[in-house]
Coordinates of C-alpha atoms (C1' of nucleotides) in Angstrom, one line a residue:
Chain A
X1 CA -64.7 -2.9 -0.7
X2 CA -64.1 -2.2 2.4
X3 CA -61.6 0.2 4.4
X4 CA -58.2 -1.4 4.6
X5 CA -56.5 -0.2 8.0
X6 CA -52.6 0.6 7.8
X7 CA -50.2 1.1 10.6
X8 CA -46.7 2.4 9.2
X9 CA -43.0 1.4 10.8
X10 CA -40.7 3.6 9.6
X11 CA -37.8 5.3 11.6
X12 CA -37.7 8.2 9.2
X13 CA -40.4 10.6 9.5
X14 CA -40.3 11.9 5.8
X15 CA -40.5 8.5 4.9
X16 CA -43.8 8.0 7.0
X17 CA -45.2 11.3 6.1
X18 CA -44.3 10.6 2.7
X19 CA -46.2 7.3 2.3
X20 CA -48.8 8.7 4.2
X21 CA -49.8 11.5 2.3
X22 CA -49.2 9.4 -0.9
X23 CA -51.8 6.9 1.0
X24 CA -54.1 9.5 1.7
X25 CA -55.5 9.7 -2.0
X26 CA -57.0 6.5 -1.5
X27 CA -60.0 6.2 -0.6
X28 CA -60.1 2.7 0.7
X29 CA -56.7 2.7 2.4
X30 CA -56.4 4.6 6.0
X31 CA -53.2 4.7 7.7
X32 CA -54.4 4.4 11.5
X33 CA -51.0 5.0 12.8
X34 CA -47.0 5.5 12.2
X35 CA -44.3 4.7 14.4
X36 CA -40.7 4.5 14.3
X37 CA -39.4 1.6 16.4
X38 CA -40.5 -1.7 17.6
X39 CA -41.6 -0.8 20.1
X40 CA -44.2 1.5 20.1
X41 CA -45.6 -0.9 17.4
X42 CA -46.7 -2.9 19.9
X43 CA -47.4 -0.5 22.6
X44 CA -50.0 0.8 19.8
X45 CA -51.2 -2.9 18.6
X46 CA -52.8 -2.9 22.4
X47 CA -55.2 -0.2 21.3
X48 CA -55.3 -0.7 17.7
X49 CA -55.3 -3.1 15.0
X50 CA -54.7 -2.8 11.7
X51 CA -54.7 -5.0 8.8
X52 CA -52.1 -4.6 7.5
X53 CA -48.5 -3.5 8.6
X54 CA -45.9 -1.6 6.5
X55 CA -42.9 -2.4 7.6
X56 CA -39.1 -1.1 7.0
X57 CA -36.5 -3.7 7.2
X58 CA -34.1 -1.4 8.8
X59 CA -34.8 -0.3 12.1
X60 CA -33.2 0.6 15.3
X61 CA -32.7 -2.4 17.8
X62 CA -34.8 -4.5 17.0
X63 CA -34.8 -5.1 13.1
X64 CA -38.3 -5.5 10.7
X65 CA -37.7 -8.8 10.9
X66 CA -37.7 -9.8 14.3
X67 CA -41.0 -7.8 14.6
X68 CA -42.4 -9.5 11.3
X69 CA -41.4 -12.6 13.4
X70 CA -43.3 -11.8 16.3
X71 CA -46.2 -10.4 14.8
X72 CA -46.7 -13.9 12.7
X73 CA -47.1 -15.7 16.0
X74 CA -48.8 -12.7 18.2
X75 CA -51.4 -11.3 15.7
X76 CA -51.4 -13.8 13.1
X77 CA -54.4 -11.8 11.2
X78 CA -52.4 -9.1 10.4
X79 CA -50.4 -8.8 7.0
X80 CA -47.1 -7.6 6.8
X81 CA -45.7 -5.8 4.0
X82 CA -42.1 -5.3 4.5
X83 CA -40.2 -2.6 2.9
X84 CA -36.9 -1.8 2.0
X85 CA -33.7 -0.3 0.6
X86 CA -31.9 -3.8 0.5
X87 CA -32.9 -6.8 -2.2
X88 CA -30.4 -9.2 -1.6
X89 CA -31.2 -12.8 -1.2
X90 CA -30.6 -13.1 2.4
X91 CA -33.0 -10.2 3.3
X92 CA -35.6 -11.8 1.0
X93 CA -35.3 -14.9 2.1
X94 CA -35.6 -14.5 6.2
X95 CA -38.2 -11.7 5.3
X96 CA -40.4 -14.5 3.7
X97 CA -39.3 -17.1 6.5
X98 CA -40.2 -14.7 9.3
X99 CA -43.9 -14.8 7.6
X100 CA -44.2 -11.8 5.5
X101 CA -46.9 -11.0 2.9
X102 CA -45.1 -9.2 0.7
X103 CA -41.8 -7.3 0.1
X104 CA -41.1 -4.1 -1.8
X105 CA -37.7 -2.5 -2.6
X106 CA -38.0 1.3 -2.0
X107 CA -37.8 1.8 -5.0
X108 CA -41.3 1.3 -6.1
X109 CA -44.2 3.0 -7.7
X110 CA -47.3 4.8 -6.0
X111 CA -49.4 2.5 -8.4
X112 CA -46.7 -0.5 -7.1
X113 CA -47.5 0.3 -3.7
X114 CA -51.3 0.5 -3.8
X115 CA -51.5 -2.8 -5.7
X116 CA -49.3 -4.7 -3.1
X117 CA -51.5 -2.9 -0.3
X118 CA -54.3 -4.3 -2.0
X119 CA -53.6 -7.9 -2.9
X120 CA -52.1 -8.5 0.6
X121 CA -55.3 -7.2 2.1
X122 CA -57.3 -9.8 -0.1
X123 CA -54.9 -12.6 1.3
X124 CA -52.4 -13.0 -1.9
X125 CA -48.6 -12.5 -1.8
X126 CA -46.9 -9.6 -3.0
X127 CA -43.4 -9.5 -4.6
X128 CA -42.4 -6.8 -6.4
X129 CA -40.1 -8.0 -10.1
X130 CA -36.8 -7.1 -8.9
X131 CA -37.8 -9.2 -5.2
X132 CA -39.3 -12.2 -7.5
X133 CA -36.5 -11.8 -10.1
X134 CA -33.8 -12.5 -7.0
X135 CA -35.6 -15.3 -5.5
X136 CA -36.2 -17.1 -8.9
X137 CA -32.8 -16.5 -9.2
X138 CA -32.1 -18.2 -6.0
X139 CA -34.1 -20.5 -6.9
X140 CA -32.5 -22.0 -10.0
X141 CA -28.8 -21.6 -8.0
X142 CA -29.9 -23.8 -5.4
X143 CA -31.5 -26.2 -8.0
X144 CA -28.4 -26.4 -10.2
X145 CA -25.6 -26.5 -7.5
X146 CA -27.9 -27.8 -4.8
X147 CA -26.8 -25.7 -2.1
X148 CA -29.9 -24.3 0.5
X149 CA -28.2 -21.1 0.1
X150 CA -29.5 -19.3 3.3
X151 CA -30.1 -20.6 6.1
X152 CA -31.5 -18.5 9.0
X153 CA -27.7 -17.5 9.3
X154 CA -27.8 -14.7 12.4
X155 CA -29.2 -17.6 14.4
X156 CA -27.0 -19.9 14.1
X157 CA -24.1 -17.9 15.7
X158 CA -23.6 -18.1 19.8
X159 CA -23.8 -15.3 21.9
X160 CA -20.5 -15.5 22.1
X161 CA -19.6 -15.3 18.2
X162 CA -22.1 -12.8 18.1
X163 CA -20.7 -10.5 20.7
X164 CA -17.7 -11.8 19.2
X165 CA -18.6 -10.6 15.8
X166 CA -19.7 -7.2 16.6
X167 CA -16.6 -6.0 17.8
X168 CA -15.0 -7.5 15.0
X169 CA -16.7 -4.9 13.0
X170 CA -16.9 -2.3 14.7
X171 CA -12.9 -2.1 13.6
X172 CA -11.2 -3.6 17.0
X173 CA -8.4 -5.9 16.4
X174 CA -7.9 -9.5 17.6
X175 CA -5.8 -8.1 20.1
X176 CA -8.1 -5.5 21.7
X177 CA -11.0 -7.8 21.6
X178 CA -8.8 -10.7 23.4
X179 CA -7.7 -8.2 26.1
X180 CA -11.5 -6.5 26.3
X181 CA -12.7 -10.3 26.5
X182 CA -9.4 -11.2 28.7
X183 CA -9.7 -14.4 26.5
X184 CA -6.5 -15.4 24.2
X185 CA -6.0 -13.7 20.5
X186 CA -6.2 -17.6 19.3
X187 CA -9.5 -18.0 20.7
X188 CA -10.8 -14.9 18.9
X189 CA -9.1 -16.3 16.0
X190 CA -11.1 -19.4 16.4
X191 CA -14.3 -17.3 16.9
X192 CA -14.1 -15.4 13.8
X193 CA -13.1 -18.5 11.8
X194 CA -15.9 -20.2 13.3
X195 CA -18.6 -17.6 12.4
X196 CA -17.2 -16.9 8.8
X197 CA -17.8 -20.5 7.9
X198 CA -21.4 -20.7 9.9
X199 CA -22.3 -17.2 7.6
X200 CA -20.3 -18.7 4.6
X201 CA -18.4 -15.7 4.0
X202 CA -15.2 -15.1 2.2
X203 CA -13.1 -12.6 4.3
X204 CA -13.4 -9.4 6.8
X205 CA -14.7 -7.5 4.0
X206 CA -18.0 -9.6 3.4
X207 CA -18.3 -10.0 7.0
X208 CA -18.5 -5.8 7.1
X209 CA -20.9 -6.1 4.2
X210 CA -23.4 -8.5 6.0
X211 CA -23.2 -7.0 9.8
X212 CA -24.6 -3.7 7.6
X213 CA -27.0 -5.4 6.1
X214 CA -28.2 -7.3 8.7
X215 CA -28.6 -4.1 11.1
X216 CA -25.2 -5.3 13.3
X217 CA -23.8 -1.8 12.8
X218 CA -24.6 1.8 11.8
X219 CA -22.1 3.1 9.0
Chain B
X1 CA -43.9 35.8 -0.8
X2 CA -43.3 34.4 -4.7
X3 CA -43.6 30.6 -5.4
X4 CA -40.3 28.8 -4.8
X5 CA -39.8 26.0 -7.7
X6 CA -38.2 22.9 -7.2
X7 CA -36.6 19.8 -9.0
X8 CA -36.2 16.7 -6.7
X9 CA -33.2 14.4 -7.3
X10 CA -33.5 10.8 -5.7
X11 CA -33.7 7.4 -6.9
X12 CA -36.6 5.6 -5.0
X13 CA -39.5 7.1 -6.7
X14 CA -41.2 6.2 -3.6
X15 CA -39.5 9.0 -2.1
X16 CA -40.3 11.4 -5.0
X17 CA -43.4 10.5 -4.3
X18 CA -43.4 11.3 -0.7
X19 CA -42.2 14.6 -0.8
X20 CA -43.9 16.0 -3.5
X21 CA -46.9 15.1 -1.8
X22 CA -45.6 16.4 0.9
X23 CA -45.2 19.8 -0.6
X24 CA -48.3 19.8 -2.3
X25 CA -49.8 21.4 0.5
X26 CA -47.9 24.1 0.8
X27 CA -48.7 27.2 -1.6
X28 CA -45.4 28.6 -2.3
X29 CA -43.7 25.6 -3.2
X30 CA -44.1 24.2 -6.2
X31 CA -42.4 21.1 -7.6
X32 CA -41.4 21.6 -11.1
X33 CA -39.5 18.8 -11.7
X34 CA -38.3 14.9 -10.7
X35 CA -35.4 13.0 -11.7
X36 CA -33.9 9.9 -10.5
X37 CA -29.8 10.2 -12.0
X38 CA -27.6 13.2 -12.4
X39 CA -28.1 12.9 -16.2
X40 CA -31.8 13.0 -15.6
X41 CA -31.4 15.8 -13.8
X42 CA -29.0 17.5 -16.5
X43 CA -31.2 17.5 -19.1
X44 CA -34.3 18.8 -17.1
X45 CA -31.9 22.2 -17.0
X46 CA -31.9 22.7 -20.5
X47 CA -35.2 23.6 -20.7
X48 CA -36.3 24.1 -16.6
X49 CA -34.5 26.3 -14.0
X50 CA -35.7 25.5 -10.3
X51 CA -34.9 27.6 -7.5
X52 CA -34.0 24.6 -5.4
X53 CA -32.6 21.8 -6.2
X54 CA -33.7 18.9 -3.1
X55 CA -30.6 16.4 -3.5
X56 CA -30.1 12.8 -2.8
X57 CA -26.7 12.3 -1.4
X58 CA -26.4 8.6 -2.8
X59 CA -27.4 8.1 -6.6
X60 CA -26.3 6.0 -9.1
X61 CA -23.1 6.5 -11.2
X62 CA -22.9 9.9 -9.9
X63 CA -22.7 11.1 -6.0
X64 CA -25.2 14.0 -4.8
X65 CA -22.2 15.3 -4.0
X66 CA -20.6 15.3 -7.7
X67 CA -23.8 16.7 -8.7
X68 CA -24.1 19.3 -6.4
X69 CA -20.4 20.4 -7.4
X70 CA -21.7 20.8 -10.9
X71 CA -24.2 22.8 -10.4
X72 CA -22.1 25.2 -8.3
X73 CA -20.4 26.1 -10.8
X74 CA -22.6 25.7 -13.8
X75 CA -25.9 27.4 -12.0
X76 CA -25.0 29.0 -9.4
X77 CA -27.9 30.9 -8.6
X78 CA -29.5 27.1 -7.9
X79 CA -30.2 26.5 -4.6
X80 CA -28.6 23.0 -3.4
X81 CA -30.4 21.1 -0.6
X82 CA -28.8 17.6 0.7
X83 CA -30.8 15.2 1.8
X84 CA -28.9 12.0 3.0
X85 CA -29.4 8.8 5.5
X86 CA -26.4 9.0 6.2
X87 CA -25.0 11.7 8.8
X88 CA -21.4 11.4 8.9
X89 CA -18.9 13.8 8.8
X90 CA -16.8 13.3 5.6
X91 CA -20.4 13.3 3.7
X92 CA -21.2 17.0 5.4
X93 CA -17.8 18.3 5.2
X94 CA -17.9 17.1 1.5
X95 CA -21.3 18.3 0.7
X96 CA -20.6 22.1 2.7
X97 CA -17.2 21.7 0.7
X98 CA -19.3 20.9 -2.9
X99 CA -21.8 24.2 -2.1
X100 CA -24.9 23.1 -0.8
X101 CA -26.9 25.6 1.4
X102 CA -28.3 23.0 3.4
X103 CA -28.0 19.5 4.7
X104 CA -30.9 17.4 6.0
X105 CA -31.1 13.8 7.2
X106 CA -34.1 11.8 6.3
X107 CA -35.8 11.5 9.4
X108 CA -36.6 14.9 9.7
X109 CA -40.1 16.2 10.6
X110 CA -42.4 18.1 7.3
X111 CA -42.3 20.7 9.3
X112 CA -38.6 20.9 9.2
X113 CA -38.5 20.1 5.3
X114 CA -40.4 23.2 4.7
X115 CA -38.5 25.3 7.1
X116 CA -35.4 24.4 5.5
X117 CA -36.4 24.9 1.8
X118 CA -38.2 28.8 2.9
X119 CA -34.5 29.4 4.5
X120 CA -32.4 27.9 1.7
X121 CA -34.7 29.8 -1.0
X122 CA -34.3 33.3 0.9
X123 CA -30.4 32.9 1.0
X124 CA -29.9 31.8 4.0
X125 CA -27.7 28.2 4.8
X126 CA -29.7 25.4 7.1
X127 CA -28.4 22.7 9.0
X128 CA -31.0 20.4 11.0
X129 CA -29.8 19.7 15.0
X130 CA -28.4 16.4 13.9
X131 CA -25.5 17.6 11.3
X132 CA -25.0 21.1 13.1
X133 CA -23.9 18.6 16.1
X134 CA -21.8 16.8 13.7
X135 CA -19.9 20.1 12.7
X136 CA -19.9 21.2 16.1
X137 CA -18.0 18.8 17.1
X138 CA -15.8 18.2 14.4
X139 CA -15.0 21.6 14.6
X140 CA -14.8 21.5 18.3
X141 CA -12.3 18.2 17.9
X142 CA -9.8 19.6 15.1
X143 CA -9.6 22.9 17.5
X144 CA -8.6 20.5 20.5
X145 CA -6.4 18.2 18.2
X146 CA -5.3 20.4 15.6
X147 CA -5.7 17.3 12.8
X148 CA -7.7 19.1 10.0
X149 CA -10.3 15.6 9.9
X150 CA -11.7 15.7 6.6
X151 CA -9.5 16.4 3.7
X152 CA -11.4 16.4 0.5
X153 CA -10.3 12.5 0.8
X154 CA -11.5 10.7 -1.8
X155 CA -10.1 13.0 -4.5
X156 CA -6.6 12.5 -2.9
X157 CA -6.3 8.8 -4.2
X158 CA -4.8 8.4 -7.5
X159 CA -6.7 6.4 -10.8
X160 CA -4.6 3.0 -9.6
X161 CA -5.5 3.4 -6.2
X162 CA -9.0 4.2 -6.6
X163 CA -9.2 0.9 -9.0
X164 CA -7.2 -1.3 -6.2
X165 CA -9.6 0.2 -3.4
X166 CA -12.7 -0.8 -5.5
X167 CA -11.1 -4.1 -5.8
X168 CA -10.3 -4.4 -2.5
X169 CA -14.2 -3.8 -1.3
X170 CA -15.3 -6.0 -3.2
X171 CA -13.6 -8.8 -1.3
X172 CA -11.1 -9.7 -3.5
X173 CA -7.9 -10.7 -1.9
X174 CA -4.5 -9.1 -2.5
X175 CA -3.8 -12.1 -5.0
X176 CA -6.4 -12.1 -7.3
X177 CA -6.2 -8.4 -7.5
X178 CA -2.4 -8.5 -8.3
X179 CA -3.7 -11.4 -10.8
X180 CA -6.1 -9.4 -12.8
X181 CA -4.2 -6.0 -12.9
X182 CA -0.4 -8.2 -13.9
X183 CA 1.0 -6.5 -10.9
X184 CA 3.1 -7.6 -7.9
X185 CA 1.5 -8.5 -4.9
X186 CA 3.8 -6.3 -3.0
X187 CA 2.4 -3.5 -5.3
X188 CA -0.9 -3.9 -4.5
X189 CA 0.0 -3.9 -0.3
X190 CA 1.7 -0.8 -1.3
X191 CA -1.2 0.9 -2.3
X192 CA -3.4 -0.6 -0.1
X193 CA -1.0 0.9 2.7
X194 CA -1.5 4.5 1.1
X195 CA -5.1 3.9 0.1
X196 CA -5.3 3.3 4.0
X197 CA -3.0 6.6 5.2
X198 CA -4.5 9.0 2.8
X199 CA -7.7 8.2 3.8
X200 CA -6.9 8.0 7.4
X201 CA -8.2 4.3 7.9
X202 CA -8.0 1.7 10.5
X203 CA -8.0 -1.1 8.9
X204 CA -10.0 -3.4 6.1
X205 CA -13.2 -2.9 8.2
X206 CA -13.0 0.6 8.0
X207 CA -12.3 0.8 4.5
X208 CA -14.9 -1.1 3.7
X209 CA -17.3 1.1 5.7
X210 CA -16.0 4.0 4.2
X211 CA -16.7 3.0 0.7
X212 CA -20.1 2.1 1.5
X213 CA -20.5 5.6 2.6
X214 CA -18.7 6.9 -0.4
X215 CA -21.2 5.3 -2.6
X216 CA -18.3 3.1 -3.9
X217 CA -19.9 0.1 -3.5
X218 CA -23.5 -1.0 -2.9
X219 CA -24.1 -3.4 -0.3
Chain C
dA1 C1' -25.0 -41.1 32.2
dA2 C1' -24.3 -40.1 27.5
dT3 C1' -24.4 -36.7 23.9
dA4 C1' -24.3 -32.3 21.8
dA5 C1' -23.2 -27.6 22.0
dT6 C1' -20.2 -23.9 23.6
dA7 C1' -16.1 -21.5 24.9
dT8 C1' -11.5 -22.0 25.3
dA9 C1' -6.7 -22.6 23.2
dC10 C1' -2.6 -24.4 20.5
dG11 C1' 0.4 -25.8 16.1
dT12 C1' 1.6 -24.9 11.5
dG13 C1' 1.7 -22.7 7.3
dT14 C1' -0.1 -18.9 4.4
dT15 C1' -1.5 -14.2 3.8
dT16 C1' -2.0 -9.6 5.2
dT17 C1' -0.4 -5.4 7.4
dA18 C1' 3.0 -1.9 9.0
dC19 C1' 6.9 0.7 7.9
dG20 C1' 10.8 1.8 5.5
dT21 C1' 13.3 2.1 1.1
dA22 C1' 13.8 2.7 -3.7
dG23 C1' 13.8 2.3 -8.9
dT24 C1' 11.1 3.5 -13.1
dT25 C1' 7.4 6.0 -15.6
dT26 C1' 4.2 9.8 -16.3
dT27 C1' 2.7 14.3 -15.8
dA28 C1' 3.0 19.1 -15.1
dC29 C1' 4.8 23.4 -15.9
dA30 C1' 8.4 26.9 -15.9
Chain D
dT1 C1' 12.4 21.2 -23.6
dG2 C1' 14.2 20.1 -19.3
dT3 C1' 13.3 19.2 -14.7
dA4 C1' 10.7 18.4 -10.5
dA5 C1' 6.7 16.3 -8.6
dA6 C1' 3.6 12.6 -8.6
dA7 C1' 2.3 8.0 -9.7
dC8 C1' 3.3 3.3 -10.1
dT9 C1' 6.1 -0.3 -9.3
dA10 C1' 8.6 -3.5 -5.9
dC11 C1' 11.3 -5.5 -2.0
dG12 C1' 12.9 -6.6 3.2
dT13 C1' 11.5 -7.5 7.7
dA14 C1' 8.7 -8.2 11.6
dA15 C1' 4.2 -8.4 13.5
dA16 C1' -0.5 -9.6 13.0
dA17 C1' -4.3 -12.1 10.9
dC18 C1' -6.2 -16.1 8.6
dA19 C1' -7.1 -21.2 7.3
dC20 C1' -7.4 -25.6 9.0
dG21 C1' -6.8 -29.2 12.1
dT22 C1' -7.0 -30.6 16.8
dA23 C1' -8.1 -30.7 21.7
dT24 C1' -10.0 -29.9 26.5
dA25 C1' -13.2 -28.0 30.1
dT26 C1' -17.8 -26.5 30.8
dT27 C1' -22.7 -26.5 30.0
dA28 C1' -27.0 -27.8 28.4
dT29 C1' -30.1 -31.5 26.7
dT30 C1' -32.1 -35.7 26.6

DNA sequence: AATAATATACGTGTTTTACGTAGTTTTACA
DNA sequence: TGTAAAACTACGTAAAACACGTATATTATT
């Protein structure tokens, strides 16, 4: 068995040194490096590759996701393990769409971790219950009512609704965001509607929920 | 220098994990103890008294915060150190208010982590850069402004309002919550409306931010 | 050139929010 | 036990937000 190389993404540095040093009893596993933003990912993937990278779902600017995206097309040989304090459906479900190999709630095990790291290194998929229970779960919604639940939802709004959208939660009202926009209230009106039927959400409240989850806004 | 003993409070065993290994390497820190809950934690005192308690602001059922009252009152020669994500001000002014000796946020450095729990254990208080900031200038702002910011807020709303704000988060509109508690709507905007001034709120957005924060919902 | 996507905006009716007022229970405590 | 404070209930009115349909100018895209 050989050495599995490990490269850890992680914007909190307890986290990394915490998985690290948990890592560090195995003998087969070697984190090669840690970083905590996009960014210098791939300023390290110019000198080093790993195979496999651990990835957090929340990061700054550019979420897990994105980089799990770009990684699928740029270094397709290496696996991505994504990790993460969120299990809902929609995380899941881009997660597996941006090319993941596995995906672990935070949650987890040492024992949980090490077996992930090494079944994706060997090429199988890693899903952790509560992650398998949800998509199974999915699964059988979509089955019964017939509705393809998520679609790849952020990328479906304009850069307007988006722009749109994130001053909606940062707390502005209609009328500050018409004035800031110099646009008319009953266009940001329109907006809004527009983008809670394209996210299929119910009212301001989910649309606060989902811009945290998705990484739109700090709390 | 005697060994400092510890009991770690957090729900991702992952974390658990983390630290203790983190603090394996240090000599005079030992961790005697690891609970995920408050009731976990409870029970490990009948029978084990740490020096240092290393708290999780956001647990289940009951709040770091909650905890950490407790055990001001019940052990009081427990050390209390916070450990949180999330950096805002009502959580510090809360958790200062609730008796912890020190406040860290996760993306601290090991280095820190130790020099916090060698301060904390020899009496002394620590505050890492990030929430010192935070008080600075919250302190420096109520000074300027004279608004005393952070009330202990949450414990100013009453059973009913707590009830109609949980409601409330969870999306439901004012209808359906007048509906299930066989009350006016215009009793429900009513509390809504004092939910929103007691708690010094902007708006629905707000609100809903807030009880993510205040562990009142999961996302 | 035709079509689709985007950004803009209005009309109408419903719902929510802001702010003030006020009656009825509960609770606290002197 | 009596009374004051707090909690819960509810309405009026005006402004703002939301739902849903419709519509026009501007920009891609093909």
């Amino acid at each position: 068995m050989s050495e599995i190389k490990i490269i850890l993404v992680d914007d909190h540095q307890i986290v990394r040194d915490g998985i690290k040093a948990l890592l560090s009893d195995s003998l087969n596993i070697k984190v090669i490096g840690e970083v905590k933003s996009a960014y210098e990912l791939f300023d390290l993937l110019k000198t080093q590759i790993p195979d496999i990278v651990l990835l957090d779902v929340s990061l700054p600017t550019m979420s897990g996701i994105e980089v799990s995206k770009i990684l699928s097309s740029d270094f397709p040989k290496i696996k991505k393990l994504m990790l993460s304090m969120y299990t809902s459906e929609d995380f899941i479900f881009n997660a597996i769409k941006s090319g993941v190999n596995g995906y672990l709630p935070k949650n987890i095990t040492r024992n949980e971790l090490l077996q992930a790291i090494n079944e994706v290194s060997e090429g199988r998929e890693y899903f952790s219950k509560t992650i398998s229970d949800t998509i199974l779960k999915s699964y059988l919604k979509s089955a019964k009512y017939g509705n393809n639940v998520s679609d790849d939802k952020l990328c479906k709004l304009t850069k307007r609704e988006n722009e749109i959208l994130l001053y909606v939660v940062e707390g502005l009202h209609n009328k500050d965001i018409a004035e800031k926009l110099y646009i008319s209230i009953r266009t940001v009106e329109t907006h809004k509607t527009n983008i809670m039927h394209k996210l299929n959400l119910n009212g301001t409240v989910d649309l606060v929920k989902f811009a945290i989850k998705n990484n739109i806004i700090e709390l």
